[in-house]
Amino acid sequence: MKTHPMKLVTIICEALAREHLLALFAEVGVHGYTLFPVEGAGSQGRRPGDIAEFGNIQVEVVAAPALATVLMERLQAEFFPRFALIVYESDVRVLRPSKF
Amino acid sequence: MKTHPMKLVTIICEALAREHLLALFAEVGVHGYTLFPVEGAGSQGRRPGDIAEFGNIQVEVVAAPALATVLMERLQAEFFPRFALIVYESDVRVLRPSKF
Amino acid sequence: MKTHPMKLVTIICEALAREHLLALFAEVGVHGYTLFPVEGAGSQGRRPGDIAEFGNIQVEVVAAPALATVLMERLQAEFFPRFALIVYESDVRVLRPSKF
Amino acid sequence: MQPDLLHAIQANLLSPAVLFFVLGVIASLSKSDLKFPEALYVTLTIYLLTAIGFKGGVALSQAGFEAVWRPGLAAIVLGTLIPLWSYPVLRFVGKLSVADSAAIAAHYGSVSAVTFIAATNFLKQVNEPFESYATAFLAVMESPAILVGIMLGKRGGKREGSLWGGGTRRALHEAAFGRSVLLLVGALIIGALSGKRGMDMTEGFFVTPFQGVLALFLLEMGMVASRRLEDLKRVGLFLLCFGIAAPLVHGFIGVALGHWAGLSLGGATLLGVLAASASYIAAPAAMRLSLPEASPTLYLTSALAITFPFNITVGIPIYYALARWWNS
Amino acid sequence: MQPDLLHAIQANLLSPAVLFFVLGVIASLSKSDLKFPEALYVTLTIYLLTAIGFKGGVALSQAGFEAVWRPGLAAIVLGTLIPLWSYPVLRFVGKLSVADSAAIAAHYGSVSAVTFIAATNFLKQVNEPFESYATAFLAVMESPAILVGIMLGKRGGKREGSLWGGGTRRALHEAAFGRSVLLLVGALIIGALSGKRGMDMTEGFFVTPFQGVLALFLLEMGMVASRRLEDLKRVGLFLLCFGIAAPLVHGFIGVALGHWAGLSLGGATLLGVLAASASYIAAPAAMRLSLPEASPTLYLTSALAITFPFNITVGIPIYYALARWWNS
Amino acid sequence: MQPDLLHAIQANLLSPAVLFFVLGVIASLSKSDLKFPEALYVTLTIYLLTAIGFKGGVALSQAGFEAVWRPGLAAIVLGTLIPLWSYPVLRFVGKLSVADSAAIAAHYGSVSAVTFIAATNFLKQVNEPFESYATAFLAVMESPAILVGIMLGKRGGKREGSLWGGGTRRALHEAAFGRSVLLLVGALIIGALSGKRGMDMTEGFFVTPFQGVLALFLLEMGMVASRRLEDLKRVGLFLLCFGIAAPLVHGFIGVALGHWAGLSLGGATLLGVLAASASYIAAPAAMRLSLPEASPTLYLTSALAITFPFNITVGIPIYYALARWWNS
Ligand SMILES: Nc1ncnc2c1ncn2[C@@H]1O[C@H](COP(=O)(O)O)[C@@H](O)[C@H]1O
Ligand SMILES: Nc1ncnc2c1ncn2[C@@H]1O[C@H](COP(=O)(O)O)[C@@H](O)[C@H]1O
Ligand SMILES: Nc1ncnc2c1ncn2[C@@H]1O[C@H](COP(=O)(O)O)[C@@H](O)[C@H]1O
Ligand code: NA
Ligand code: NA
Ligand code: NA
C-alpha cells in the first residue's frame, strides 16, 4: 500500500466566516474540504454553539504542500485581522493522491 | 509520562457507507472508532448535510501500525470503487496503549 | 510564512466528563479548546449519541509542549480511573503562536 | 373538463403547501442562507410518516380488511410491474447502461410519501372524499420496485468479498425494516389496534397541525430539489422527457386500476399519484448500496428535480382530472 | 377485581403510547436504521417536562397550597426512605458492592418523569380523575433519593484532588438546578403564577398535542431501552427479580401512602407510580460523576431495560388496580 | 393612567412567555445544565417567522394593499432615520469609534422579531385589537437600518483584496434574501395568496400552538441574553443608559407615527415596539462581516442584554400606555 505525503490544514473560526472561507478556497484552488460544527473557547470567549451565527466551525483541508502554504498565507493576511480564528498545519499521508 | 506511537486513520465518506465501514472494522479487528457527522465538498460535489442519507461522515480510528495498514488496504481495494471517500493516515502518540 | 511547533492533545470521552474536563483546563492553564459531539465505540461499548448524557465528546487542545505534558499527566492520573476516555497527542505547526 | 383542470391546478398552486415549496426553490436559487438543520428534516419525516400511517390505520380498523386487500394487491402488482416496463424503455430508447436503467426503473416503481401526502392535502382542499386507509397502499408500494430494480441491475454485475455478499438479503431486510417502511407500517398497525379511541387521544398531535407541518416540510423539499437543478443539463433531454412522461403514463394506469379495484374517485386519484410518484429517499439509498455503479446524478435528478416538482405542482390535479374523467 | 385488572392492562397495552413503545423495541431489535437525532430527544424531553410542569402549576394555583403540602411531604419522605431500605437488600441479599448497591438504591428512590406522564395518560384513557398538581410530587421526588444514594455510597470511598472535592456541593447544586428539576419546578411555578389565564393562552401547545408527543417519545424510549437488553444476562438473576419486585412493593407503599394522605383514587395511583418508577436520566448522570466506581451496566440496565418497560406496560394498570382495591 | 400602566406591566410580567424568559435567565445564572440544541433554536426561529408572516399575509389579503402602504412607508422611513440620529449621539456624546457608533446605530434602527411577537402576545392578553398585517412593517424594517449603518461605518475604513470588495452588494443581497427577511416576506406573500382558505388548512399549526412555542423560545432567549450579562461592565455606563433611553425615545416616536399614519391603538403600539426594539441576529451578523472592526461586545450586549429584556418585560406595556395616552 502506497501513501503520499500531504498537508492537513485545520482552521477553527467563527461560523460567520464560512462564506468568505469557501470563497478563498475557490480562489486559491482548494477543491475539497470537510466542515464540522463545533463548540469552543479561546481568547475571544466561549462559543456555546446553540446559535449558529454566533457559533464555531472547524474546517479541514488536505492539500499538497505548496497549496497549503498559499492557503495559510492568505488566511494570515486577510482573515486574522477580521475574524476570531486559529490555523494549524500537520503532516498526513493519503491514499489516492489524484484526488487532491 | 510515557506515550506510545500509533497510527490515526481518518476516513471521510458518504454516510451511506457507514454500515459497511463498521462491518469492515469488525472483520479486520478494529474495536474502537470515533464518528463525526460532517459537511463537505470534494470531487463528487457538495454534501450539505441536511439529509443524513446524502450526507458525509468522518471516522477516525487509532490503531497499531500493522492494523492500520490492513485497514487501509481493504479500504483501497473495496471501498474506493464504490463510495465517495478519502482516506489518510497520520502519527499520534497515545496514553494507555492497552486500549488499542 | 512562519509556523511554530505545538502539540495537539485529543481527548475522546463520555460527555458526562465535560464539566470536569473544563475545570481541569482552567486549573492547568489551558485557555482554548474545541469540542465536537461524536458517536463512537470502544472497550466500553457503543455510544450512539442520541442521548447527550450517555454520549461522547471529542475535545482538542492546541498547546505548547510543556503544557500538553502537564495536561496529559493530570488526565492520566485523575480521569483514567473514572471515565471512559482515550487520549493522544500529535505534532502541529500553528500560525500566530501568541494565541496559545 | 378543461376549465375544471385549470381550476384544480390553480387551487393546488395557491395552497400554502405548494407555495412554501416554491419559496424553498426561491431560497435555494437566490443563495439565501436559510438552511434546515438535519435534525429538523429527520423530525419532520418521522412526524409525517407516523401521522399518515396512524390515520390510515384508524381508517383501516373502521373499513375492515376485506375492503382493502383488493386495491392493496393492485398496488403491489403495480409497483412490481412499473420497473419491468420502464427498464427496457430506459435501456433501449434512452440508451442508458444496465445499472442506470435498473436504478431509475426502481425509483419510478417505488413511491414518494411526500407526494402522496400532498395529494391527500389537495383532495381535502377540493373537498373530495377519499379512503383514508389508502396509506396502506403507500406502505406496500415502497419496497417491491426496489427489489425488482436490484435484480434487474445485478444480472450483469458480480460482487465478491465478504462485505459485499448478501446484498439481496440486505435489500430484503431494508425492504421490511427500513426507516420509512417501519414507521409507516408500524404506525398503521398501531392505528388499527388503537382505533377511534386512540385517535381521540392523539388527534391534537397527529391531525391538528398536520397540514401546516407538511407546508414547512415542502419548504425544505423545495430547497433540496432545486439544489439538484444544476445537474439538469447533465441528465440529457431523454431523461427530462422521461421524468414527465413516466408519471403521466403511470398516473393514468394507477387511476384506471384504482377505478377497477373499486376505489372512490379520491382513492383512485391517490393510487394514480402513487404510481406516478418516484422515490427519492429509500430508492437512492438502496441503489447506492446495491448498485454503486449506477450514477446518482441520473436517478436523483430525475426523481427529485423533475418528477417530484412536476407532481407536486401540476401532476396531482391532472391525475385528479383523469380520475374524474374516468368516473364520468 | 381480576377481570378489571386484565381489562385495564389491555386498555393500556392498546393505547397509542404503549404501542409506539413496542414499535421502538421492534425497530431496535430488527436493527432498523430508524434513529432519533439527539436534538429531537432533547426537544421532546424539554417539551414534556415543561408541559407537565405548567399544567401542574395551573392546577396548584386552583387547588391551593394547603391541599398539597401533606401528600407532598409524604412524597419527599418516600423518596428519602426507599434507598434506605433498598440498599441493605441489594448489599446483603444481592451481594452487590457498596457503590453498586448505593447507586441502584438511588435510582429506585428517584423517579421517572416519562413513567409518570404515561400514567396520567392511562388515567385519562380509563376516565379516572386525578389531582393535576401531582406533578409537584414528581418534582420533589427526583433529588432526595439521589442525595441519599450518594451519601450511602461515599461512606467507604474517599476522593482527593482539587477537581473531585466538593462532590456533595456539586450534587446539591445538581439537585436544585439540574435540567429536569429546573424545568419541572420552573414550569410549575410559572403555571401557578399565570394561572387559568396563562393556560388559555398556551393550551394549544402544552395540552392539545401532549398525548401524541408522548407517543412519539415512547417510540424513542423503546429503542433506547431495548439497546440495553443485551446487557440483561450481565446483570444476573437477582437484579432481574429486583427490577420487578421493587416497583411492585414500592408501588403498593406509594398507593397506600397516597390514600392515607387524602389523595383521590387517581392521585394515589400516581404516587404509587412515582414510588415504583426508577430514574434513568438524572440518577445515572449523578452516579457516574459522584460514584464512578459503580457499574453503569447494573443500574442502567435494571432501571431502563427492566423496570421502565415493566411499569409502562403492566405496572401502571397494576398500581391502579391496587388503588381501587384499597379504596373499596 | 399610572395604575393602568402598572396593571399592564403586571399582566405582562405574569404571562407565561415572560415568566419563561425569566426562567431562562435563572437557568443561565444558576449554571444549570439546561441547554437548547442548535437545531431546536433554528426550528423555533423558522416556525415563529413563518407563522407570524403567514398570519400577516392572510390579514393583508383581507385588509387590502391601500390600508397598508401609508403606515408601511412610515415604518421604512423610521427604520432609515433612527440610525441617522443615533449615530451622532453614540459618536459624540458616547465618544465611541466610527465603526462602533455605526454598528450600534444599525442595531437600534433594525428590529427584533421576537420582541414584536411578544408584543402581539401582550396585546392579545389585554384584549387589545391590532392590525394583523403589522407583520409587514416588521418585514420592511429589518434591512434599511443595516444598510444605513454599513454606509455610516464604511466612510472611514477601506477594504482591499478580492474577497472583501462588493461588501455593499453582499449587504444588499443579505437585505433581500437573508434568512429572516426571506421567511417573513415569503410567508407574508404566501399568506396573502392563499388567504382565508389557506388559513383554514394550516391554522392548527400556525395559530393553535403559537403562543406556547413563543414561551418555549423565550426560555432559550433568557439563557442567551443572560450569558451576555457578564459583559455589562465592559460596555460602560453610557451604553447602559443608551440601551434603555433609546427604546423609550424610539418607542414614543413610533407610537406617534403610527397614530399619525392611521393605525389603531394596538397597531400604533406595535409600530412603537418595532421602533424601540433592537436587532440581535441579523444586524450582528451583518456588522461582523461588513464592519469587522466594530466590537461585538458593545453592540450585542446593548441589544441583547439590555434593550431586549427591557422591552420584553416593561417596555411593551409602556409603549402601550403611551399609545393609549396619545389616543385619549
Ligand atoms: N488552544 C486552542 N486549542 C484548540 N482550539 C482552540 C484553541 N484556542 C482557540 N481555539 C478554537 O478557536 C476558536 C476561536 O479562538 P479565539 O479567536 O481565540 O476565540 C475557539 O472558539 C476555539 O474553538
Ligand atoms: N481535499 C480535501 N480535504 C478535506 N476533505 C476532503 C477533501 N476532498 C474531499 N474531502 C471530503 O471527502 C468527501 C468525499 O470526497 P469526494 O469523493 O472527493 O467528493 C467530501 O465531501 C469532503 O468531506
Ligand atoms: N481505537 C479507537 N480509535 C478511535 N476512537 C476510539 C478508539 N477507541 C475508543 N475510541 C473512542 O473513545 C470512546 C471511549 O472509549 P472506551 O473507553 O474504549 O469505550 C469511544 O466511544 C470512542 O469514541
Ligand atoms: Na411510482
Ligand atoms: Na421511585
Ligand atoms: Na428598532
Coordinates of C-alpha atoms in Angstrom, one line a residue, chain E residues 46-166:
Chain E
I46 CA -38.0 19.8 27.3
Y47 CA -41.5 19.8 25.9
L48 CA -42.8 17.0 28.1
L49 CA -41.3 18.4 31.3
T50 CA -42.4 22.0 30.8
A51 CA -45.9 20.9 29.7
I52 CA -46.5 18.6 32.6
G53 CA -45.0 21.2 35.0
F54 CA -47.0 24.0 33.6
K55 CA -50.3 22.1 33.8
G56 CA -49.4 21.0 37.3
G57 CA -48.7 24.6 38.3
V58 CA -52.1 25.8 37.0
A59 CA -53.8 23.0 38.9
L60 CA -51.8 24.0 42.0
S61 CA -52.9 27.6 41.7
Q62 CA -56.5 26.4 41.7
A63 CA -56.2 23.7 44.5
G64 CA -54.2 26.0 46.8
F65 CA -51.1 25.1 48.7
E66 CA -53.0 23.6 51.7
A67 CA -54.2 20.8 49.6
V68 CA -50.7 19.9 48.5
W69 CA -48.3 20.1 51.4
R70 CA -49.4 16.9 53.1
P71 CA -49.1 14.5 50.2
G72 CA -46.1 16.5 49.0
L73 CA -44.4 15.8 52.3
A74 CA -45.3 12.1 52.0
A75 CA -43.7 12.0 48.6
I76 CA -40.5 13.5 49.9
V77 CA -40.3 11.1 52.8
L78 CA -41.0 8.2 50.5
G79 CA -38.2 9.3 48.1
T80 CA -35.8 9.5 51.0
L81 CA -36.7 6.2 52.6
I82 CA -36.8 4.0 49.5
P83 CA -33.0 4.0 49.1
L84 CA -32.5 3.4 52.8
W85 CA -34.4 0.0 52.7
S86 CA -33.3 -0.9 49.2
Y87 CA -29.6 -0.5 50.0
P88 CA -29.4 -3.4 52.6
V89 CA -31.4 -5.6 50.2
L90 CA -29.1 -5.0 47.4
R91 CA -26.0 -5.2 49.5
F92 CA -26.7 -8.2 51.6
V93 CA -29.3 -10.2 49.7
G94 CA -27.9 -9.3 46.2
K95 CA -24.3 -9.3 47.5
L96 CA -23.5 -6.2 45.4
S97 CA -20.7 -3.8 46.2
V98 CA -21.2 -0.8 48.4
A99 CA -21.1 1.5 45.4
D100 CA -23.4 -0.6 43.2
S101 CA -25.9 -1.0 46.0
A102 CA -26.0 2.7 46.8
A103 CA -26.3 3.6 43.1
I104 CA -29.1 1.2 42.4
A105 CA -30.9 2.3 45.6
A106 CA -30.7 5.9 44.4
H107 CA -32.2 5.0 41.1
Y108 CA -35.3 3.3 42.6
G109 CA -35.8 6.1 45.1
S110 CA -35.7 8.7 42.4
V111 CA -38.4 8.9 39.7
S112 CA -39.0 8.6 36.0
A113 CA -41.0 11.6 34.6
V114 CA -41.9 9.6 31.5
T115 CA -43.5 6.8 33.5
F116 CA -45.4 9.4 35.5
I117 CA -46.6 11.0 32.3
A118 CA -47.6 7.7 30.8
A119 CA -49.6 7.1 34.0
T120 CA -51.5 10.3 33.6
N121 CA -52.2 9.2 30.1
F122 CA -53.5 5.9 31.3
L123 CA -55.8 7.6 33.8
K124 CA -57.2 9.8 31.2
Q125 CA -57.8 6.9 29.0
V126 CA -59.8 5.0 31.6
N127 CA -61.6 8.2 32.6
E128 CA -60.2 8.3 36.1
P129 CA -59.9 11.8 37.5
F130 CA -56.7 12.7 39.3
E131 CA -55.1 15.7 41.0
S132 CA -53.2 17.5 38.2
Y133 CA -51.0 19.1 40.8
A134 CA -49.5 15.7 41.3
T135 CA -46.7 16.9 39.1
A136 CA -45.4 18.7 42.2
F137 CA -44.8 15.3 43.8
L138 CA -42.8 14.3 40.7
A139 CA -40.8 17.4 41.1
V140 CA -39.9 16.9 44.8
M141 CA -39.1 13.2 44.4
E142 CA -36.3 13.4 41.9
S143 CA -33.4 14.6 44.1
P144 CA -33.7 13.3 47.7
A145 CA -33.0 9.7 46.8
I146 CA -30.0 10.7 44.7
L147 CA -28.5 12.6 47.6
V148 CA -29.2 9.7 50.0
G149 CA -27.6 7.3 47.5
I150 CA -24.5 9.4 47.1
M151 CA -24.1 9.5 50.9
L152 CA -24.6 5.8 51.2
G153 CA -22.0 5.1 48.5
K154 CA -19.4 7.5 49.7
R155 CA -19.2 6.2 53.2
G156 CA -16.4 3.8 52.1
G157 CA -14.7 5.6 49.3
K158 CA -12.5 8.7 49.5
R159 CA -11.7 11.2 46.8
E160 CA -8.7 13.5 46.7
G161 CA -7.5 16.1 44.2
S162 CA -8.9 19.6 43.7
L163 CA -11.3 18.5 41.0
W164 CA -13.0 15.9 43.0
G165 CA -13.7 17.6 46.3
G166 CA -17.0 19.3 46.7

